[in-house]
CSV table of C-alpha atoms in Angstrom, one decimal:
chain,number,residue,atom,x,y,z
A,28,MET,CA,0.0,0.0,-0.2
A,29,ARG,CA,3.1,2.3,0.5
A,30,ASN,CA,3.8,2.6,-3.1
A,31,GLN,CA,0.3,3.2,-4.4
A,32,SER,CA,0.3,6.9,-5.8
A,33,LYS,CA,-2.5,9.3,-4.7
A,34,PRO,CA,-4.9,10.6,-7.4
A,35,ALA,CA,-3.6,14.0,-8.5
A,36,VAL,CA,-5.8,16.9,-7.4
A,37,GLU,CA,-6.6,19.2,-10.0
A,38,ALA,CA,-6.2,22.9,-9.4
A,39,ALA,CA,-9.0,25.1,-9.5
A,40,PHE,CA,-6.8,28.2,-10.5
A,41,LEU,CA,-4.3,28.0,-13.1
A,42,ASN,CA,-1.4,30.7,-13.6
A,43,VAL,CA,-0.5,31.8,-17.0
A,44,GLN,CA,1.9,29.1,-17.9
A,45,ASN,CA,-0.4,26.4,-16.8
A,46,ALA,CA,-3.6,27.8,-18.3
A,47,ALA,CA,-1.7,28.0,-21.7
A,48,GLN,CA,-0.5,24.7,-21.6
A,49,TYR,CA,-4.0,23.2,-20.6
A,50,MET,CA,-5.2,25.2,-23.4
A,51,GLY,CA,-2.7,24.2,-25.8
A,52,ILE,CA,-1.4,27.7,-26.9
A,53,SER,CA,1.7,29.7,-26.1
A,54,VAL,CA,1.9,31.8,-23.1
A,55,ASN,CA,2.6,34.8,-25.3
A,56,THR,CA,-1.0,34.2,-27.2
A,57,LEU,CA,-2.6,34.2,-23.8
A,58,TYR,CA,-0.8,37.2,-22.6
A,59,VAL,CA,-2.0,38.9,-25.9
A,60,TRP,CA,-5.5,38.0,-25.7
A,61,ARG,CA,-5.8,39.4,-21.9
A,62,HIS,CA,-4.1,42.6,-23.1
A,63,ARG,CA,-6.5,42.8,-25.9
A,64,ARG,CA,-9.6,41.7,-23.7
A,65,GLN,CA,-10.4,38.7,-26.3
A,66,GLY,CA,-9.3,35.7,-24.2
A,67,PRO,CA,-10.6,33.8,-21.5
A,68,PRO,CA,-11.6,35.7,-18.2
A,69,SER,CA,-8.6,36.1,-15.8
A,70,PHE,CA,-8.0,38.1,-12.6
A,71,ARG,CA,-5.0,39.0,-10.3
A,72,MET,CA,-4.5,37.0,-7.0
A,73,GLY,CA,-2.5,37.9,-4.1
A,74,PRO,CA,-0.2,40.5,-2.9
A,75,GLY,CA,2.0,40.0,-5.9
A,76,GLY,CA,-0.9,40.4,-8.3
A,77,ARG,CA,-0.2,37.0,-10.3
A,78,VAL,CA,-2.6,36.7,-13.2
A,79,MET,CA,-4.6,33.5,-12.7
A,80,TYR,CA,-7.3,31.8,-14.5
A,81,ARG,CA,-10.2,29.6,-13.1
A,82,ARG,CA,-10.0,26.1,-14.8
A,83,ASP,CA,-14.2,26.3,-15.1
A,84,LEU,CA,-14.1,29.4,-16.8
A,85,LEU,CA,-11.4,28.1,-19.3
A,86,ASP,CA,-13.6,25.1,-20.1
A,87,ALA,CA,-16.8,27.3,-20.3
A,88,TRP,CA,-14.7,29.6,-22.5
A,89,LEU,CA,-13.3,27.1,-24.8
A,90,SER,CA,-17.0,25.6,-25.1
A,91,GLU,CA,-18.4,29.1,-26.3
A,92,GLN,CA,-15.6,29.2,-28.9
A,93,GLN,CA,-16.4,26.0,-30.3
A,94,GLN,CA,-20.0,26.6,-30.3
A,95,ALA,CA,-19.2,30.0,-32.0
A,96,ASP,CA,-17.4,28.1,-35.0
A,97,SER,CA,-19.4,27.2,-37.8
A,98,ARG,CA,-17.3,24.3,-38.3
A,99,SER,CA,-18.2,22.8,-35.1
A,100,ASN,CA,-21.7,24.2,-34.7
A,101,PRO,CA,-24.2,23.0,-37.6
A,102,ALA,CA,-26.6,25.7,-36.7
A,103,LEU,CA,-24.1,28.5,-37.9
A,104,ASN,CA,-22.9,26.5,-41.2
A,105,PRO,CA,-24.2,28.6,-43.9
A,106,LEU,CA,-24.6,25.6,-46.1
A,107,ASN,CA,-27.2,24.1,-43.8
A,108,LYS,CA,-29.4,27.5,-44.2
A,109,ARG,CA,-32.7,27.2,-45.7
A,110,ARG,CA,-32.8,28.4,-49.3
A,111,GLY,CA,-34.6,31.2,-50.5
A,112,SER,CA,-34.5,34.6,-52.3
A,113,ALA,CA,-31.4,36.7,-51.6
A,114,ASN,CA,-33.5,39.4,-50.0
A,115,ASP,CA,-34.9,36.7,-47.6
A,116,ALA,CA,-31.2,35.7,-46.4
A,117,VAL,CA,-29.8,39.2,-46.0
A,118,LEU,CA,-32.7,41.9,-45.6
A,119,PRO,CA,-34.8,40.7,-42.6
A,120,ASP,CA,-32.1,41.2,-39.9
A,121,LEU,CA,-30.8,44.5,-41.2
A,122,GLY,CA,-33.8,46.7,-40.3
A,123,GLU,CA,-36.2,49.1,-42.3
A,124,ARG,CA,-33.8,51.8,-42.9
A,125,TYR,CA,-31.5,49.7,-45.0
A,126,ARG,CA,-34.3,48.1,-47.1
A,127,ARG,CA,-35.6,51.8,-47.6
A,128,ASP,CA,-31.9,52.8,-48.6
A,129,GLN,CA,-31.6,49.8,-50.8
A,130,GLN,CA,-35.0,50.5,-52.7
A,131,HIS,CA,-34.0,54.1,-53.0
A,132,SER,CA,-30.6,53.5,-54.3
A,133,GLU,CA,-31.6,50.9,-57.1
A,134,PHE,CA,-34.1,53.1,-59.0
A,135,HIS,CA,-34.2,56.5,-58.1
A,136,ALA,CA,-34.5,59.1,-60.8
A,137,HIS,CA,-32.8,62.6,-60.6
A,138,GLY,CA,-34.3,64.6,-63.5
A,139,ASP,CA,-32.9,63.0,-66.6
A,140,ARG,CA,-30.7,60.2,-65.2
A,141,LEU,CA,-31.0,57.4,-62.9
A,142,CYS,CA,-29.2,57.0,-59.6
A,143,VAL,CA,-27.7,53.5,-59.0
């Protein structure tokens, strides 16, 4: 029994180096994302202000990234969208003003010339 190893306890908080390794990216990439406020949520911990990441938030952020990718999420794949007219696919989400502007620019006459 003395030689049996104990199960490793997974840390709830990871420093920058361990978070980068956990995600399979470089430490520099994680620093750049943090600077640009693009990456997973992080915070400073302790008197020295070490940048730390919660493992559960890393998992949640990675899951969000996967769902936002059309290759991983069939609902976002443009090839799975229903086929209709070009206006059905683009105009309903763009608002009334855009539709008016489009109609105006398509066929609007100024005196003897046609505006396009």
